[in-house]
mmCIF file of C-alpha atoms in Angstrom:
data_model
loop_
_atom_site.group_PDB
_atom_site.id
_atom_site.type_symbol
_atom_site.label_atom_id
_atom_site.label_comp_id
_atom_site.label_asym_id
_atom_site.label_seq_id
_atom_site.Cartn_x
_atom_site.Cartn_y
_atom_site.Cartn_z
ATOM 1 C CA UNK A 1 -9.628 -130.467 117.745
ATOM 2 C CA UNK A 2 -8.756 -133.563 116.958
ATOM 3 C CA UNK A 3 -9.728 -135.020 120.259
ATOM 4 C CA UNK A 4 -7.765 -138.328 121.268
ATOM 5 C CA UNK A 5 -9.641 -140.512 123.817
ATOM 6 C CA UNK A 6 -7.420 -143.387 125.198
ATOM 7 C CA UNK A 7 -8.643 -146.096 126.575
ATOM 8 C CA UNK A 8 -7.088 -148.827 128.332
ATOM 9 C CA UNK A 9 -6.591 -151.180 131.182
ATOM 10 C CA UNK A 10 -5.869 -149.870 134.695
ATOM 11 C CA UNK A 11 -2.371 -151.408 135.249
ATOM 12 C CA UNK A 12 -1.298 -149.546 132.271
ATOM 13 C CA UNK A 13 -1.339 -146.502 134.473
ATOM 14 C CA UNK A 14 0.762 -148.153 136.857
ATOM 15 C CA UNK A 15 3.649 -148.975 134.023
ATOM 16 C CA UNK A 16 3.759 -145.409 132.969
ATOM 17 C CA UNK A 17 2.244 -142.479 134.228
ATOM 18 C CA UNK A 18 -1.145 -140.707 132.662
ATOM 19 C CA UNK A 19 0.572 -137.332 131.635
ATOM 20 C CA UNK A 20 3.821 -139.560 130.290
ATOM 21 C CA UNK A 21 1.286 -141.599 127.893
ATOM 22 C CA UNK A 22 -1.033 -138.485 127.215
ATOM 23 C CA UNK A 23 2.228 -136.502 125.900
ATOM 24 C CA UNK A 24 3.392 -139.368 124.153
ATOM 25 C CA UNK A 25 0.034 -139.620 122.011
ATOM 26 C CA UNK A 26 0.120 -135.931 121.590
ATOM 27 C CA UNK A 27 3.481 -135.843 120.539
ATOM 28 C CA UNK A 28 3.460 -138.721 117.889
ATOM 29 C CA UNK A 29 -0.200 -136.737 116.691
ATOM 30 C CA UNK A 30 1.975 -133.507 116.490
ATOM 31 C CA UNK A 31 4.491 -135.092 114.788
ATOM 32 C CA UNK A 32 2.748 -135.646 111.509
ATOM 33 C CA UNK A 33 1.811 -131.761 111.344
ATOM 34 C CA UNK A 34 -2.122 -132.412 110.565
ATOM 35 C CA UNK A 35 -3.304 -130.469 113.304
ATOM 36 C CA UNK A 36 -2.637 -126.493 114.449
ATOM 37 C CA UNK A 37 -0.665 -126.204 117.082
ATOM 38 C CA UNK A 38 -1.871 -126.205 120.439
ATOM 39 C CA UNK A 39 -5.357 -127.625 118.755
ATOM 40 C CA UNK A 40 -4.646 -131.383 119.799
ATOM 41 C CA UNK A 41 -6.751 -132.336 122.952
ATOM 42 C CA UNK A 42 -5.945 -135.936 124.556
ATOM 43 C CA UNK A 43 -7.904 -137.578 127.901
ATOM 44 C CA UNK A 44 -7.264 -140.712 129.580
ATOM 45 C CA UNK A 45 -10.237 -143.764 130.685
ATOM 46 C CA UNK A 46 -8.169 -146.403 132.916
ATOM 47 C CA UNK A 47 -10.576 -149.394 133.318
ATOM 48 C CA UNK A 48 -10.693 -151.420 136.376
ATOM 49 C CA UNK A 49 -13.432 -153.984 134.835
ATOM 50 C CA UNK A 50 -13.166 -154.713 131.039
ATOM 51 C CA UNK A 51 -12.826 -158.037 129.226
ATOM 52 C CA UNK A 52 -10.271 -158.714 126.643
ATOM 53 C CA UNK A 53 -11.487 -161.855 124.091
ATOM 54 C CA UNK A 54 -12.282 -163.231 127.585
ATOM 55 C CA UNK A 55 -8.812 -162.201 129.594
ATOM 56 C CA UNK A 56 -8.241 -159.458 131.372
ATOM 57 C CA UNK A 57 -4.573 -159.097 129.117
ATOM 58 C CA UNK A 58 -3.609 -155.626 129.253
ATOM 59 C CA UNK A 59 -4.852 -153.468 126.472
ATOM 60 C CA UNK A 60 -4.554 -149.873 124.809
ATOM 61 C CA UNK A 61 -7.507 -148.850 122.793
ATOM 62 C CA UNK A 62 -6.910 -144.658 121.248
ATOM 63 C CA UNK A 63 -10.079 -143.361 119.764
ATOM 64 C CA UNK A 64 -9.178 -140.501 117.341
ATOM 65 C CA UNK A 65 -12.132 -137.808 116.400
ATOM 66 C CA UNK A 66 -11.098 -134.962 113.932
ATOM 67 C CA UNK A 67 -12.845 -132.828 111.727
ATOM 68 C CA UNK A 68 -13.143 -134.556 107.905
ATOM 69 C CA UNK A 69 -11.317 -133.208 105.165
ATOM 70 C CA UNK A 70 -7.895 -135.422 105.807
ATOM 71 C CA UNK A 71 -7.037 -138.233 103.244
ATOM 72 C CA UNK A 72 -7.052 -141.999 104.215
ATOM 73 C CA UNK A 73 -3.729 -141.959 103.681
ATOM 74 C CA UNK A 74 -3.239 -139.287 106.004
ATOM 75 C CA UNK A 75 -5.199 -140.983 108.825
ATOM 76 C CA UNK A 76 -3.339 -144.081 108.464
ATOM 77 C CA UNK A 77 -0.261 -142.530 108.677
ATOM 78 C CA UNK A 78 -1.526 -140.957 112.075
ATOM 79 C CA UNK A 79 -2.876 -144.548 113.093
ATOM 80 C CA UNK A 80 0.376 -146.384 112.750
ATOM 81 C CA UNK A 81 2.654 -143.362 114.040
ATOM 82 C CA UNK A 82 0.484 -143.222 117.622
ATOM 83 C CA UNK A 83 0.203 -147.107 117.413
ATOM 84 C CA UNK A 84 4.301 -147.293 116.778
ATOM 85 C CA UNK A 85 4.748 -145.183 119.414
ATOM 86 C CA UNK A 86 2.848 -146.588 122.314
ATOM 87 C CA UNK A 87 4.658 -150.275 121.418
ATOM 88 C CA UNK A 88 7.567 -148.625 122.131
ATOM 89 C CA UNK A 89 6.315 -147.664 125.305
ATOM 90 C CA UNK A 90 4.630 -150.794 126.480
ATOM 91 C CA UNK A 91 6.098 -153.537 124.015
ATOM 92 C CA UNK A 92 4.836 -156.481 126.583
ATOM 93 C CA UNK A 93 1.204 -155.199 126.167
ATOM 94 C CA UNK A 94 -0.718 -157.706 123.912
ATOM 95 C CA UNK A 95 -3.324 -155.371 122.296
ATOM 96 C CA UNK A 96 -2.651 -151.698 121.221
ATOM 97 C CA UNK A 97 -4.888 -149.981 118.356
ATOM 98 C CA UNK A 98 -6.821 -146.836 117.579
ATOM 99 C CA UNK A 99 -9.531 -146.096 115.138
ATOM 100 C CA UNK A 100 -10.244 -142.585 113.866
ATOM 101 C CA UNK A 101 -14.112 -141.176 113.111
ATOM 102 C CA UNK A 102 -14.316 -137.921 111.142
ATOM 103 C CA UNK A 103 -16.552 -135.325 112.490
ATOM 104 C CA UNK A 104 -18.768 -133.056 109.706
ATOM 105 C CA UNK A 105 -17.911 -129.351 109.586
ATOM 106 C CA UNK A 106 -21.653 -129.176 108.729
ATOM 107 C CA UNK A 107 -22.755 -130.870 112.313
ATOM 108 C CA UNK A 108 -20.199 -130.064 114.562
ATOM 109 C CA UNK A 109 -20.206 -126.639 116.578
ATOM 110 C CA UNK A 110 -18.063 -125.463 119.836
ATOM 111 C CA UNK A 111 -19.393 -122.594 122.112
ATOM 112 C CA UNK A 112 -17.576 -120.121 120.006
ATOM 113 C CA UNK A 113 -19.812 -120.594 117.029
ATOM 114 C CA UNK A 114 -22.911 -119.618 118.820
#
């Protein structure tokens, strides 16, 4: 954990390569040393068919699930560090964001903990 779930249009996938944008999320989620090592799990949804505010403008969407227990300030940090780094990478793509959901240690469970 945390999981990172990006979402975004399919021609981003033809600016930049899945595995280049994957590493560049888990890099800039490394990079603010919240997370074990090796713990940091990222997947990528290209979308043929979406509307954008009624366009079909190119768009990044990163939804962030980690276990609770890290500060808001902590999260927002993480939010504007992946955010930073992906407008970098695609600075003529109109709409980039993330939100981040907490999981609770008391709910969540993995096949190890059975």
């Amino acid at each position: 954990m945390p999981h990172f779930i990006i979402d975004c249009s399919e021609n981003i996938i033809s600016l930049k390569s899945p595995k280049d944008i994957m590493q560049k999320v888990y890099d800039a989620a490394e990079s603010t040393e919240l997370f074990d090592e090796g713990d940091i799990k990222v997947r990528i949804n290209p979308y043929k068919y979406y509307n954008v505010g009624n366009t079909t403008n190119d768009f990044i969407h990163v939804f962030a699930n980690m276990m609770e227990g890290r500060s808001v300030i902590q999260k927002s940090k993480l939010s504007k560090k992946i955010v930073a780094e992906l407008k970098i990478m695609f600075p003529d793509v109109p709409v980039i964001s993330i939100n981040i959901r907490d999981f609770e240690k008391a709910t969540y469970c993995n096949k190890s903990m059975v």
